[in-house]
mmCIF file of C-alpha atoms in Angstrom:
data_model
loop_
_atom_site.group_PDB
_atom_site.id
_atom_site.type_symbol
_atom_site.label_atom_id
_atom_site.label_comp_id
_atom_site.label_asym_id
_atom_site.label_seq_id
_atom_site.Cartn_x
_atom_site.Cartn_y
_atom_site.Cartn_z
ATOM 1 C CA VAL W 775 7.163 -16.172 15.780
ATOM 2 C CA LEU W 776 7.859 -15.837 12.509
ATOM 3 C CA GLU W 777 6.546 -18.815 10.408
ATOM 4 C CA ARG W 778 8.952 -20.302 7.180
ATOM 5 C CA GLN W 779 8.528 -22.734 4.720
ATOM 6 C CA GLY W 780 10.546 -25.620 5.492
ATOM 7 C CA THR W 781 13.818 -26.968 6.173
ATOM 8 C CA THR W 782 17.186 -25.891 3.981
ATOM 9 C CA PRO W 783 18.956 -28.974 2.828
ATOM 10 C CA ALA W 784 21.681 -29.823 3.077
ATOM 11 C CA GLY W 785 24.524 -27.576 1.410
ATOM 12 C CA ASP W 786 21.849 -25.403 0.440
ATOM 13 C CA THR W 787 23.139 -22.054 0.769
ATOM 14 C CA THR W 788 19.752 -20.675 -1.206
ATOM 15 C CA PRO W 789 18.007 -18.551 1.702
ATOM 16 C CA MET W 790 14.801 -20.124 3.084
ATOM 17 C CA ARG W 791 11.021 -18.145 2.352
ATOM 18 C CA LEU W 792 9.290 -17.559 5.690
ATOM 19 C CA LYS W 793 6.007 -18.667 5.236
ATOM 20 C CA ASP W 794 3.035 -16.807 3.023
ATOM 21 C CA HIS W 795 -0.054 -16.086 4.516
ATOM 22 C CA ALA W 796 -2.928 -15.450 2.274
ATOM 23 C CA PRO W 797 -4.671 -11.732 1.861
ATOM 24 C CA ASP W 798 -7.351 -11.682 3.971
ATOM 25 C CA GLU W 799 -5.682 -13.320 7.087
ATOM 26 C CA THR W 800 -5.479 -11.391 10.028
ATOM 27 C CA TYR W 801 -2.949 -11.815 13.021
ATOM 28 C CA VAL W 802 -1.772 -14.630 11.663
ATOM 29 C CA ALA W 803 1.459 -16.696 13.811
ATOM 30 C CA GLY W 804 -0.591 -14.975 17.179
ATOM 31 C CA SER W 805 0.090 -11.481 16.174
ATOM 32 C CA ARG W 806 -1.097 -8.851 17.932
ATOM 33 C CA TYR W 807 -2.065 -7.106 14.968
ATOM 34 C CA ALA W 808 -4.394 -7.302 12.016
ATOM 35 C CA GLY W 809 -1.314 -7.079 9.187
ATOM 36 C CA ARG W 810 -3.561 -6.116 6.172
ATOM 37 C CA VAL W 811 -1.990 -5.225 3.252
ATOM 38 C CA ILE W 812 -3.216 -3.254 0.703
ATOM 39 C CA THR W 813 -1.770 -1.581 -2.382
ATOM 40 C CA PHE W 814 -1.279 1.420 -4.320
ATOM 41 C CA THR W 815 -0.390 0.834 -8.107
ATOM 42 C CA SER W 816 -0.697 2.318 -11.497
ATOM 43 C CA THR W 817 0.915 1.735 -15.014
ATOM 44 C CA LYS W 818 0.777 5.646 -15.326
ATOM 45 C CA GLY W 819 3.293 8.282 -13.827
ATOM 46 C CA GLY W 820 2.138 11.827 -12.520
ATOM 47 C CA VAL W 821 -1.807 10.542 -11.848
ATOM 48 C CA GLY W 822 -1.334 10.816 -7.706
ATOM 49 C CA LYS W 823 -0.826 7.491 -6.585
ATOM 50 C CA THR W 824 2.258 8.199 -3.980
ATOM 51 C CA THR W 825 0.258 11.381 -2.707
ATOM 52 C CA THR W 826 -2.969 8.944 -2.555
ATOM 53 C CA ALA W 827 -0.991 5.944 -0.776
ATOM 54 C CA LEU W 828 0.438 8.630 1.788
ATOM 55 C CA SER W 829 -3.040 10.503 2.758
ATOM 56 C CA VAL W 830 -4.511 7.538 2.567
ATOM 57 C CA ALA W 831 -2.090 6.496 5.815
ATOM 58 C CA THR W 832 -2.328 9.837 7.253
ATOM 59 C CA LEU W 833 -5.619 10.086 7.422
ATOM 60 C CA LEU W 834 -6.187 6.455 8.663
ATOM 61 C CA ALA W 835 -3.771 7.187 11.331
ATOM 62 C CA GLN W 836 -5.831 10.474 12.209
ATOM 63 C CA GLN W 837 -9.122 8.131 12.262
ATOM 64 C CA SER W 838 -7.672 5.405 14.479
ATOM 65 C CA THR W 839 -6.814 7.998 16.862
ATOM 66 C CA GLU W 840 -10.339 9.585 17.230
ATOM 67 C CA ALA W 841 -11.757 6.480 17.521
ATOM 68 C CA THR W 842 -9.772 5.262 20.091
ATOM 69 C CA SER W 843 -10.426 8.231 22.129
ATOM 70 C CA ASN W 844 -14.439 7.776 21.027
ATOM 71 C CA GLY W 845 -14.068 4.590 22.474
ATOM 72 C CA LEU W 846 -14.619 2.590 19.065
ATOM 73 C CA THR W 847 -11.455 0.556 19.403
ATOM 74 C CA ASP W 848 -9.007 -0.424 22.053
ATOM 75 C CA ARG W 849 -6.011 1.290 20.339
ATOM 76 C CA PRO W 850 -4.787 3.089 17.708
ATOM 77 C CA LEU W 851 -3.749 1.339 14.604
ATOM 78 C CA LYS W 852 -0.194 0.468 13.598
ATOM 79 C CA ILE W 853 0.613 1.683 9.751
ATOM 80 C CA CYS W 854 3.674 0.985 8.028
ATOM 81 C CA VAL W 855 4.270 2.446 4.256
ATOM 82 C CA MET W 856 6.823 0.626 2.662
ATOM 83 C CA ASP W 857 7.871 1.949 -0.659
ATOM 84 C CA LEU W 858 8.269 -0.900 -3.292
ATOM 85 C CA ASP W 859 9.483 1.830 -6.247
ATOM 86 C CA ARG W 860 12.894 0.177 -6.555
ATOM 87 C CA ALA W 861 13.477 2.858 -9.984
ATOM 88 C CA ASP W 862 13.144 5.548 -7.812
ATOM 89 C CA GLY W 863 11.491 5.799 -4.905
ATOM 90 C CA GLN W 864 9.266 9.241 -4.017
ATOM 91 C CA VAL W 865 8.354 8.384 -0.391
ATOM 92 C CA GLY W 866 11.285 9.911 1.407
ATOM 93 C CA PHE W 867 10.942 12.775 -1.069
ATOM 94 C CA TYR W 868 7.164 13.489 0.464
ATOM 95 C CA LEU W 869 8.473 13.178 3.964
ATOM 96 C CA LYS W 870 11.921 14.565 4.327
ATOM 97 C CA GLN W 871 13.152 11.469 5.039
ATOM 98 C CA TYR W 872 16.147 10.095 3.654
ATOM 99 C CA ASP W 873 17.581 7.173 5.856
ATOM 100 C CA PRO W 874 17.117 4.262 6.123
ATOM 101 C CA THR W 875 16.167 2.442 3.993
ATOM 102 C CA ILE W 876 15.988 -1.179 2.878
ATOM 103 C CA THR W 877 18.925 -1.439 1.412
ATOM 104 C CA GLY W 878 20.891 -1.540 4.772
ATOM 105 C CA LEU W 879 17.492 -3.908 6.237
ATOM 106 C CA TYR W 880 19.389 -6.001 3.449
ATOM 107 C CA ARG W 881 22.501 -6.030 3.867
ATOM 108 C CA GLU W 882 22.325 -6.530 7.833
ATOM 109 C CA THR W 883 19.831 -9.621 7.322
ATOM 110 C CA LEU W 884 22.285 -10.972 4.141
ATOM 111 C CA THR W 885 25.630 -10.669 7.442
ATOM 112 C CA ASN W 886 22.927 -12.244 9.924
ATOM 113 C CA ARG W 887 21.047 -15.153 8.094
ATOM 114 C CA ASP W 888 20.517 -17.927 11.080
ATOM 115 C CA PRO W 889 21.773 -21.130 10.998
ATOM 116 C CA SER W 890 19.421 -22.696 8.975
ATOM 117 C CA GLY W 891 19.496 -20.481 6.048
ATOM 118 C CA TYR W 892 16.749 -18.126 7.061
ATOM 119 C CA ASN W 893 15.999 -14.170 6.474
ATOM 120 C CA ASN W 894 16.505 -13.382 10.450
ATOM 121 C CA LEU W 895 13.805 -9.984 10.187
ATOM 122 C CA THR W 896 13.028 -9.823 13.927
ATOM 123 C CA GLU W 897 11.236 -6.644 15.212
ATOM 124 C CA ASP W 898 14.148 -5.248 16.177
ATOM 125 C CA THR W 899 16.335 -5.722 13.109
ATOM 126 C CA LEU W 900 12.939 -4.228 11.418
ATOM 127 C CA ASN W 901 12.933 -1.272 13.798
ATOM 128 C CA ARG W 902 16.329 -0.334 12.969
ATOM 129 C CA TYR W 903 15.245 0.542 9.317
ATOM 130 C CA ILE W 904 12.158 1.620 9.833
ATOM 131 C CA THR W 905 11.521 5.806 10.512
ATOM 132 C CA ARG W 906 8.798 6.929 12.101
ATOM 133 C CA ASN W 907 6.903 9.776 11.827
ATOM 134 C CA GLN W 908 5.349 11.493 14.559
ATOM 135 C CA ALA W 909 3.606 14.306 12.888
ATOM 136 C CA LEU W 910 1.828 11.781 10.302
ATOM 137 C CA GLY W 911 0.976 8.767 12.970
ATOM 138 C CA PHE W 912 2.971 6.091 10.865
ATOM 139 C CA ASP W 913 6.338 4.364 10.064
ATOM 140 C CA THR W 914 7.792 3.856 6.553
ATOM 141 C CA LEU W 915 10.072 1.497 5.295
ATOM 142 C CA LEU W 916 11.663 3.501 2.197
ATOM 143 C CA ALA W 917 13.146 2.465 -0.457
ATOM 144 C CA PRO W 918 16.703 1.835 -2.337
ATOM 145 C CA LYS W 919 17.857 5.751 -2.783
ATOM 146 C CA ARG W 920 20.002 4.448 -5.959
ATOM 147 C CA ALA W 921 18.351 1.681 -8.626
ATOM 148 C CA SER W 922 21.099 -0.002 -8.881
ATOM 149 C CA ASP W 923 21.056 -1.395 -4.709
ATOM 150 C CA ALA W 924 17.441 -2.763 -5.693
ATOM 151 C CA GLU W 925 19.144 -4.569 -8.721
ATOM 152 C CA HIS W 926 21.017 -6.814 -5.345
ATOM 153 C CA ILE W 927 17.963 -7.325 -3.612
ATOM 154 C CA GLU W 928 15.932 -10.629 -4.202
ATOM 155 C CA GLU W 929 12.487 -10.474 -4.986
ATOM 156 C CA ASP W 930 12.125 -12.892 -2.498
ATOM 157 C CA PHE W 931 13.258 -11.124 0.675
ATOM 158 C CA TYR W 932 10.786 -8.535 -0.502
ATOM 159 C CA ARG W 933 8.079 -10.808 0.127
ATOM 160 C CA ASP W 934 9.440 -11.794 3.153
ATOM 161 C CA VAL W 935 9.859 -8.477 4.129
ATOM 162 C CA ILE W 936 6.253 -7.996 3.529
ATOM 163 C CA GLN W 937 5.091 -11.127 5.774
ATOM 164 C CA ALA W 938 7.261 -10.433 8.378
ATOM 165 C CA LEU W 939 6.017 -6.145 8.415
ATOM 166 C CA ARG W 940 2.242 -8.350 8.709
ATOM 167 C CA ARG W 941 3.300 -9.713 12.486
ATOM 168 C CA TYR W 942 4.366 -6.131 13.909
ATOM 169 C CA TYR W 943 1.641 -3.630 11.830
ATOM 170 C CA ASP W 944 -2.049 -3.436 11.106
ATOM 171 C CA VAL W 945 -2.183 -1.861 7.444
ATOM 172 C CA ILE W 946 1.073 -2.347 5.697
ATOM 173 C CA ILE W 947 0.703 -0.002 3.167
ATOM 174 C CA LEU W 948 2.434 -0.413 -0.324
ATOM 175 C CA ASP W 949 3.551 2.352 -2.841
ATOM 176 C CA THR W 950 4.274 0.305 -6.321
ATOM 177 C CA SER W 951 6.432 1.444 -9.422
ATOM 178 C CA VAL W 952 5.217 2.468 -12.567
ATOM 179 C CA PRO W 953 6.270 -0.692 -14.578
ATOM 180 C CA VAL W 954 7.758 -0.651 -17.857
ATOM 181 C CA PRO W 955 5.322 0.028 -20.647
ATOM 182 C CA GLY W 956 3.297 -2.460 -21.568
ATOM 183 C CA ASP W 957 4.647 -4.834 -18.811
ATOM 184 C CA TYR W 958 1.410 -5.061 -17.454
ATOM 185 C CA ASN W 959 2.329 -8.911 -16.341
ATOM 186 C CA ASP W 960 5.653 -7.306 -14.322
ATOM 187 C CA GLY W 961 7.560 -9.664 -12.654
ATOM 188 C CA PHE W 962 8.108 -8.305 -9.585
ATOM 189 C CA LEU W 963 4.295 -6.948 -9.257
ATOM 190 C CA LYS W 964 2.822 -10.469 -10.105
ATOM 191 C CA LYS W 965 5.588 -12.029 -7.370
ATOM 192 C CA VAL W 966 5.945 -10.053 -4.512
ATOM 193 C CA VAL W 967 3.056 -7.050 -4.131
ATOM 194 C CA TYR W 968 -0.325 -9.213 -6.147
ATOM 195 C CA PRO W 969 -0.066 -12.463 -3.854
ATOM 196 C CA ALA W 970 0.131 -10.301 -0.994
ATOM 197 C CA SER W 971 -2.771 -7.574 -1.225
ATOM 198 C CA TYR W 972 -6.250 -7.860 0.880
ATOM 199 C CA ARG W 973 -6.745 -4.196 -1.738
ATOM 200 C CA LEU W 974 -5.116 -3.823 -4.813
ATOM 201 C CA TYR W 975 -5.896 -0.236 -5.897
ATOM 202 C CA TYR W 976 -5.407 1.054 -9.371
ATOM 203 C CA VAL W 977 -4.916 5.104 -9.587
ATOM 204 C CA VAL W 978 -6.413 6.866 -12.502
ATOM 205 C CA GLU W 979 -6.946 10.401 -13.382
ATOM 206 C CA PRO W 980 -9.379 11.528 -16.037
ATOM 207 C CA VAL W 981 -7.145 11.684 -19.179
ATOM 208 C CA SER W 982 -8.249 9.276 -22.114
ATOM 209 C CA ALA W 983 -4.716 8.128 -22.280
ATOM 210 C CA ALA W 984 -4.313 6.740 -18.670
ATOM 211 C CA VAL W 985 -7.926 5.514 -18.697
ATOM 212 C CA LEU W 986 -7.000 3.459 -21.792
ATOM 213 C CA SER W 987 -4.121 2.348 -19.761
ATOM 214 C CA MET W 988 -5.819 1.261 -17.004
ATOM 215 C CA THR W 989 -8.423 -0.919 -18.828
ATOM 216 C CA ARG W 990 -4.970 -2.872 -20.367
ATOM 217 C CA TRP W 991 -3.993 -3.193 -16.667
ATOM 218 C CA VAL W 992 -7.600 -4.519 -15.496
ATOM 219 C CA ASN W 993 -7.744 -6.928 -18.762
ATOM 220 C CA GLU W 994 -4.344 -8.109 -17.943
ATOM 221 C CA ILE W 995 -4.787 -9.155 -14.519
ATOM 222 C CA LEU W 996 -8.356 -10.466 -14.448
ATOM 223 C CA ASP W 997 -7.751 -12.070 -17.600
ATOM 224 C CA SER W 998 -4.352 -14.040 -15.694
ATOM 225 C CA LYS W 999 -7.039 -17.092 -14.415
ATOM 226 C CA GLY W 1000 -6.194 -16.331 -10.716
ATOM 227 C CA THR W 1001 -2.307 -16.512 -11.017
ATOM 228 C CA LEU W 1002 -1.743 -13.278 -9.487
ATOM 229 C CA LEU W 1003 -4.898 -11.806 -7.525
ATOM 230 C CA THR W 1004 -6.195 -15.076 -4.556
ATOM 231 C CA ARG W 1005 -9.377 -12.825 -4.556
ATOM 232 C CA PRO W 1006 -11.388 -11.901 -7.970
ATOM 233 C CA ASP W 1007 -12.602 -8.360 -6.202
ATOM 234 C CA THR W 1008 -9.092 -7.786 -5.436
ATOM 235 C CA ALA W 1009 -8.556 -5.039 -7.879
ATOM 236 C CA ARG W 1010 -10.489 -2.013 -6.726
ATOM 237 C CA VAL W 1011 -9.551 1.615 -9.044
ATOM 238 C CA ILE W 1012 -9.337 4.832 -7.160
ATOM 239 C CA VAL W 1013 -10.629 8.097 -9.539
ATOM 240 C CA ASN W 1014 -7.805 10.777 -8.572
ATOM 241 C CA LYS W 1015 -7.806 14.328 -9.805
ATOM 242 C CA MET W 1016 -11.201 14.186 -10.950
ATOM 243 C CA VAL W 1017 -12.717 17.865 -11.696
ATOM 244 C CA PRO W 1018 -16.475 18.886 -12.920
ATOM 245 C CA LYS W 1019 -16.851 18.242 -16.457
ATOM 246 C CA ASN W 1020 -16.993 21.069 -18.890
ATOM 247 C CA GLY W 1021 -16.993 20.012 -22.632
ATOM 248 C CA ASN W 1022 -13.971 17.873 -22.916
ATOM 249 C CA ASN W 1023 -12.059 19.248 -20.432
ATOM 250 C CA THR W 1024 -12.018 15.901 -18.605
ATOM 251 C CA VAL W 1025 -13.390 11.923 -19.228
ATOM 252 C CA SER W 1026 -16.470 11.546 -17.098
ATOM 253 C CA LEU W 1027 -16.990 9.161 -14.770
ATOM 254 C CA GLU W 1028 -19.250 6.502 -16.502
ATOM 255 C CA PHE W 1029 -16.048 6.091 -19.498
ATOM 256 C CA ILE W 1030 -13.748 5.319 -16.314
ATOM 257 C CA ASP W 1031 -16.289 2.745 -14.735
ATOM 258 C CA LYS W 1032 -17.049 1.233 -18.513
ATOM 259 C CA SER W 1033 -13.103 0.602 -19.131
ATOM 260 C CA SER W 1034 -12.536 -1.325 -15.691
ATOM 261 C CA PRO W 1035 -14.846 -4.296 -15.970
ATOM 262 C CA GLY W 1036 -14.595 -6.002 -13.198
ATOM 263 C CA ALA W 1037 -12.580 -3.420 -11.256
ATOM 264 C CA GLU W 1038 -15.269 -1.884 -8.911
ATOM 265 C CA ILE W 1039 -14.334 1.929 -8.110
ATOM 266 C CA VAL W 1040 -14.447 2.282 -5.012
ATOM 267 C CA SER W 1041 -13.704 6.000 -4.625
ATOM 268 C CA VAL W 1042 -13.163 9.588 -6.425
ATOM 269 C CA LEU W 1043 -10.969 12.650 -4.871
ATOM 270 C CA PRO W 1044 -11.310 15.948 -6.147
ATOM 271 C CA PHE W 1045 -8.235 17.440 -8.116
ATOM 272 C CA LYS W 1046 -6.504 19.574 -5.383
ATOM 273 C CA LEU W 1047 -3.694 21.607 -7.341
ATOM 274 C CA GLN W 1048 -2.609 23.719 -5.163
ATOM 275 C CA SER W 1049 -2.861 21.691 -1.683
ATOM 276 C CA ALA W 1050 -1.195 18.911 -3.541
ATOM 277 C CA TRP W 1051 1.871 20.965 -4.409
ATOM 278 C CA SER W 1052 2.154 22.420 -0.970
ATOM 279 C CA THR W 1053 2.066 18.611 -0.008
ATOM 280 C CA ALA W 1054 4.612 17.499 -2.078
ATOM 281 C CA ASN W 1055 6.934 20.633 -0.974
ATOM 282 C CA THR W 1056 6.404 20.424 2.673
ATOM 283 C CA GLY W 1057 5.419 16.987 3.217
ATOM 284 C CA LEU W 1058 2.597 17.949 5.561
ATOM 285 C CA PHE W 1059 -0.274 16.271 4.706
ATOM 286 C CA GLY W 1060 -2.842 17.834 7.245
ATOM 287 C CA ASP W 1061 -4.520 20.287 4.987
ATOM 288 C CA LEU W 1062 -4.708 18.013 1.741
ATOM 289 C CA VAL W 1063 -6.345 15.132 3.427
ATOM 290 C CA ASN W 1064 -8.894 17.072 5.337
ATOM 291 C CA SER W 1065 -9.793 19.362 2.903
ATOM 292 C CA PRO W 1066 -13.486 19.063 1.514
ATOM 293 C CA GLY W 1067 -14.365 16.057 -0.832
ATOM 294 C CA PHE W 1068 -10.699 14.597 -0.265
ATOM 295 C CA ARG W 1069 -10.979 13.642 3.085
ATOM 296 C CA GLU W 1070 -14.798 11.848 1.675
ATOM 297 C CA GLY W 1071 -13.033 10.322 -1.282
ATOM 298 C CA LEU W 1072 -10.110 8.940 1.568
ATOM 299 C CA GLU W 1073 -13.183 7.959 3.888
ATOM 300 C CA TRP W 1074 -14.559 5.507 1.248
ATOM 301 C CA VAL W 1075 -11.240 4.131 0.607
ATOM 302 C CA ILE W 1076 -10.925 3.095 4.497
ATOM 303 C CA ASP W 1077 -13.925 1.632 4.969
ATOM 304 C CA ASP W 1078 -13.346 -0.469 2.076
ATOM 305 C CA PHE W 1079 -10.301 -2.196 3.702
ATOM 306 C CA THR W 1080 -11.196 -1.892 6.881
ATOM 307 C CA SER W 1081 -15.438 -2.600 7.671
ATOM 308 C CA ASP W 1082 -14.893 -6.459 7.506
ATOM 309 C CA GLU W 1083 -15.244 -8.116 11.004
ATOM 310 C CA GLY W 1084 -11.811 -9.806 10.381
ATOM 311 C CA PHE W 1085 -9.931 -7.102 10.833
ATOM 312 C CA GLY W 1086 -11.034 -6.173 13.981
ATOM 313 C CA HIS W 1087 -11.013 -2.202 14.659
ATOM 314 C CA ARG W 1088 -14.258 -0.098 14.511
ATOM 315 C CA LEU W 1089 -13.330 3.311 12.867
ATOM 316 C CA PHE W 1090 -16.331 5.049 12.200
ATOM 317 C CA SER W 1091 -19.357 5.493 14.023
ATOM 318 C CA ASP W 1092 -22.730 4.201 12.837
ATOM 319 C CA ARG W 1093 -23.799 8.239 11.640
ATOM 320 C CA GLU W 1094 -19.886 8.452 10.588
ATOM 321 C CA LEU W 1095 -20.478 5.178 8.345
ATOM 322 C CA LEU W 1096 -23.966 6.592 6.561
ATOM 323 C CA ARG W 1097 -22.570 9.887 5.808
ATOM 324 C CA ILE W 1098 -19.731 7.966 3.979
ATOM 325 C CA ARG W 1099 -21.965 5.335 2.171
ATOM 326 C CA SER W 1100 -24.773 7.237 1.963
ATOM 327 C CA ASN W 1101 -22.122 9.572 -0.659
#
């Protein structure tokens, strides 16, 4: 059952909102799914944000299947990647999936709002616009094909979709757009993405300009006095494209750590140029996510957002956790 915010006043045609559940709540409204939202974001393009988000989804699906086979949990996780890049969504390009998109979902919902004025986001309605990826083991909800289509979709509709997906999936992975330069308090991210996120992963590459941009973002987010994040430990950092330091070819991990005060570095992913290019061109993530060093970095991320008791699924054995955490 989709819980609602209230009732529509007589004569008011404004669509009513679905109830916002706190990001650390699980199994909301009696759902059998954990409903955990994690977000990948950055203020700089080209850092590997989408690749990282899809890699985490791929390994998460793979690991949950293995955990089920090994008797660690009762079933594989149900996972959905939602592309929230409203200007230039890339998820479909990576996966070679182009239809349907959230635009169709919005138009159908707009036409079929229930009499009380709520967005009628039932499981059947969502399923008509969800794309299944049997090979990788997760679903996707694609961004509009054109930025002009996205302009017509209200921010509250996106919020409702995220809340609805929490009833039908264990993990919802949000891949965001890069905000307008300097607008670190982007309205869409502030109103839609940040309040829903259990974890907010900022992806940065070891380049000084990217790191300094990250510092601005961290300061803006953590100086918001709780208006953007529900918990101070929501924001984390993932360092992508890391290579061994050799002279001035990259900034050090220590420098990145000092440049993200209050936002813990939770993972370091090695630079896998050839594998990343191959993945982008083929949509096949298996070789990349299982490559030495990269898989271990992804495991750190997965352990970070699934290890609490509230999540309700055990994905790693004690021996695996010892290996992951000792690294």
